[in-house]
PDB file of C-alpha atoms in Angstrom:
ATOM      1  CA  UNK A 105       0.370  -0.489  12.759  1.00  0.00           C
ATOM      2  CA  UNK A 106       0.600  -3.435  15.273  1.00  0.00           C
ATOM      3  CA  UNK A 107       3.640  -5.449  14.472  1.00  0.00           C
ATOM      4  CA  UNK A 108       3.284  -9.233  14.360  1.00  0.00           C
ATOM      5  CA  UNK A 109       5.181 -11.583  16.935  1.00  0.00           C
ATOM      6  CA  UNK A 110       8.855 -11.878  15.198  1.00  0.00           C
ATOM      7  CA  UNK A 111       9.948 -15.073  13.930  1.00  0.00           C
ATOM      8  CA  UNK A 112      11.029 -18.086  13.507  1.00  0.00           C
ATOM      9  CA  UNK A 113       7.842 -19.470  14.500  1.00  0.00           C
ATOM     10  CA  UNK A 114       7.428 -23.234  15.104  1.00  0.00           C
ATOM     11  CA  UNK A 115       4.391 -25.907  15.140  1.00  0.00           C
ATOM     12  CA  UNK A 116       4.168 -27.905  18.271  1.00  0.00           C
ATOM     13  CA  UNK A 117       1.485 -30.463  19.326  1.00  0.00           C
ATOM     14  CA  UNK A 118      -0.097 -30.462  22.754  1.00  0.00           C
ATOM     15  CA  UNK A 119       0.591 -33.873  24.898  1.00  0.00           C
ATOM     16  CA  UNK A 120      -2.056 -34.349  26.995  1.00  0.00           C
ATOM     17  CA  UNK A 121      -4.240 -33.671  23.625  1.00  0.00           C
ATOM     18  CA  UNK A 122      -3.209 -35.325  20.853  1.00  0.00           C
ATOM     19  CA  UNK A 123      -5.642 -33.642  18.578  1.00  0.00           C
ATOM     20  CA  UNK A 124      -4.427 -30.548  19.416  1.00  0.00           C
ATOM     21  CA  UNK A 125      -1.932 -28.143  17.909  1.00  0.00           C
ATOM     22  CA  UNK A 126      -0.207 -24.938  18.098  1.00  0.00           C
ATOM     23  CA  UNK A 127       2.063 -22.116  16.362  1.00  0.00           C
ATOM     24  CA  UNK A 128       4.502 -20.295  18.564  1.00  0.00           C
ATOM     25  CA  UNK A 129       7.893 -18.241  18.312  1.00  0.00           C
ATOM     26  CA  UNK A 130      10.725 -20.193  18.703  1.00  0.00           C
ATOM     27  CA  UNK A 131      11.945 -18.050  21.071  1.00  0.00           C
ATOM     28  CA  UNK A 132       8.517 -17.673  23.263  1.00  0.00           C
ATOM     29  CA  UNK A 133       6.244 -20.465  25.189  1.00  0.00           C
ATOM     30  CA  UNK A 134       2.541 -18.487  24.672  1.00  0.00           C
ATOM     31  CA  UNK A 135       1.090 -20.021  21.688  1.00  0.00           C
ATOM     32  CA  UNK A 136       0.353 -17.587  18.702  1.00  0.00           C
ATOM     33  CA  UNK A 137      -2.494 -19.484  17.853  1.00  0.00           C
ATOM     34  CA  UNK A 138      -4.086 -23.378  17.385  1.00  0.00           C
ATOM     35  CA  UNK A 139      -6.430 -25.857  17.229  1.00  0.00           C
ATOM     36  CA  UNK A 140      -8.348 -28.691  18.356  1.00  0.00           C
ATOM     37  CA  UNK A 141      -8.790 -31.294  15.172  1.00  0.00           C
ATOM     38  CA  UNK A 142      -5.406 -32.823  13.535  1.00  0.00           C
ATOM     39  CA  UNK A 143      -5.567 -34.041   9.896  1.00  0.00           C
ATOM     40  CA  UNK A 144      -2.997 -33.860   6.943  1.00  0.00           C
ATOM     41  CA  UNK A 145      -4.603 -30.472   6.160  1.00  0.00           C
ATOM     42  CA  UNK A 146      -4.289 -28.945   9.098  1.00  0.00           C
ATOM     43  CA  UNK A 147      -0.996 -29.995   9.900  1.00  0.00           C
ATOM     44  CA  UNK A 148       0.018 -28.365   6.388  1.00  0.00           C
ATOM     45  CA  UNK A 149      -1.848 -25.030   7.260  1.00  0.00           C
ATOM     46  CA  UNK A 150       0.484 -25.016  10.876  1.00  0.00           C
ATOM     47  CA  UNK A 151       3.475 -25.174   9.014  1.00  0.00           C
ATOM     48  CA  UNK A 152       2.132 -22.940   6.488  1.00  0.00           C
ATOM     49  CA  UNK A 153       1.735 -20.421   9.644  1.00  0.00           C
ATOM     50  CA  UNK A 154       4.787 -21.287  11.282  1.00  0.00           C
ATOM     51  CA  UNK A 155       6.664 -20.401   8.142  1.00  0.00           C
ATOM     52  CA  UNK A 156       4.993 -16.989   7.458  1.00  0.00           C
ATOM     53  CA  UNK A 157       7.414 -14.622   9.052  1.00  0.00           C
ATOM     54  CA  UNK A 158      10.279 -15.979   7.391  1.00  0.00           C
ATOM     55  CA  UNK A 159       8.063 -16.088   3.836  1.00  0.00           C
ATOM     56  CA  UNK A 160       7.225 -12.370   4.277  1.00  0.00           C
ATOM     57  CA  UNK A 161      11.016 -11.480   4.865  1.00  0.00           C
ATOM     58  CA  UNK A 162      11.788 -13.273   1.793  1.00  0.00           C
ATOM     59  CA  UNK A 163       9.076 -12.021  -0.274  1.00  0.00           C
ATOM     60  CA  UNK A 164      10.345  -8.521   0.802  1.00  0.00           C
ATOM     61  CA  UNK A 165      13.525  -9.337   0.247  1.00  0.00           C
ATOM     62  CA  UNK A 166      13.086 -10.157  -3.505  1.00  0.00           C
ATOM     63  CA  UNK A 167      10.589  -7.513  -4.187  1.00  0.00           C
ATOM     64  CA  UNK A 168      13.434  -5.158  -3.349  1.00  0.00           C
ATOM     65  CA  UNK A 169      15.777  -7.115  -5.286  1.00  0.00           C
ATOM     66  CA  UNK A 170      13.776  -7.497  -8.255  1.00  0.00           C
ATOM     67  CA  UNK A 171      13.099  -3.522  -8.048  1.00  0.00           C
ATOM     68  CA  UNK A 172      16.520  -2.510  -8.094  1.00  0.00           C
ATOM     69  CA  UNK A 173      17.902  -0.522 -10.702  1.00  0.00           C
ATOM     70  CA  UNK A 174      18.961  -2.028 -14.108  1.00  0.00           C
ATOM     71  CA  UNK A 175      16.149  -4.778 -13.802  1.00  0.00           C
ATOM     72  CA  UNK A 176      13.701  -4.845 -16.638  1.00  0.00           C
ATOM     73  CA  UNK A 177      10.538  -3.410 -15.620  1.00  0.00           C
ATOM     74  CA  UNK A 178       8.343  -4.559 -17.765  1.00  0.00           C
ATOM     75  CA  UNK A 179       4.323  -5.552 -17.207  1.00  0.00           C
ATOM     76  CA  UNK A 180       5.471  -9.442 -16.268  1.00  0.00           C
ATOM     77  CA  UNK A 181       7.791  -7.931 -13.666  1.00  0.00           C
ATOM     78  CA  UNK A 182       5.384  -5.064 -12.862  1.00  0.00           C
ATOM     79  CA  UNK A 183       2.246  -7.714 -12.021  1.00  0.00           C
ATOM     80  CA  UNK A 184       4.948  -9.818  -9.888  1.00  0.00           C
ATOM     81  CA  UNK A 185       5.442  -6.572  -8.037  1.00  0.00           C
ATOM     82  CA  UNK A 186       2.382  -5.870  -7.718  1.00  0.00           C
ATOM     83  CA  UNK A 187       1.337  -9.208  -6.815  1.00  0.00           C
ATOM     84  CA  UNK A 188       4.371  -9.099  -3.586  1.00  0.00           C
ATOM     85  CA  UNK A 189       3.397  -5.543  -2.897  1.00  0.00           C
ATOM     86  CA  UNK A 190      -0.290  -6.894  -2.528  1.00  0.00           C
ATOM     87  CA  UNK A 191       0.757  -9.655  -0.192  1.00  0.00           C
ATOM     88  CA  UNK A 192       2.733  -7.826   1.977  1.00  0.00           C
ATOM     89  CA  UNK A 193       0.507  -5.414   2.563  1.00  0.00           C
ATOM     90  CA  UNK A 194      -1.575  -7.958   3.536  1.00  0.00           C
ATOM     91  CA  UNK A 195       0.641  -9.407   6.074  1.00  0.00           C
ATOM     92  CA  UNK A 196       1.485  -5.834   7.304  1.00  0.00           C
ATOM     93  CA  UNK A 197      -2.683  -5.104   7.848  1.00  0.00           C
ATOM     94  CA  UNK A 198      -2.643  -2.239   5.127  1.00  0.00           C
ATOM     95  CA  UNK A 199      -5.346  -3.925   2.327  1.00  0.00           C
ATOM     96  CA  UNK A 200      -6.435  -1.740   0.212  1.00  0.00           C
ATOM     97  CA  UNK A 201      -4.136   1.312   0.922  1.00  0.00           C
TER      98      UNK A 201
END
């Protein structure tokens, strides 16, 4: 499995464009990815891309905390689980496996 760029990620907006954005690691100047057209929606969906390394740490992070031992396991907390262990899996290209 191809690991994705590691976070934090940030949203940036291109000068000479001002239509145009971008998502890129904090720590890196290649853009992850982007686009030409700014509106309120698309300037949510940056920072909703921007944010997902650090929302897939902390979704793994409380799956594993909500599995640990003494927790009550029952079919609301299994379909959270499942629901986390669905996304991730997402997020770590392994759908359906």
């Amino acid at each position: 499995m191809n690991t994705h760029t590691p976070g934090p990620w940030e949203v940036g907006y291109y000068i000479h464009n001002e239509r145009g954005w971008f998502v890129k690691a904090t720590s890196d100047s290649i853009p992850i990815c982007g686009g030409q057209y700014v509106s309120a929606a698309t300037k949510a969906n940056a920072r909703l891309i921007a944010a997902a390394p650090d929302l897939l740490s902390a979704l793994i992070r409380l799956r594993e905390w909500v599995r640990r031992p003494g927790v009550d396991d029952g079919l609301e907390n299994k379909a959270v689980i499942d629901q986390a262990d669905t996304a991730i899996a997402k997020a770590e290209a392994r759908e359906g496996k």
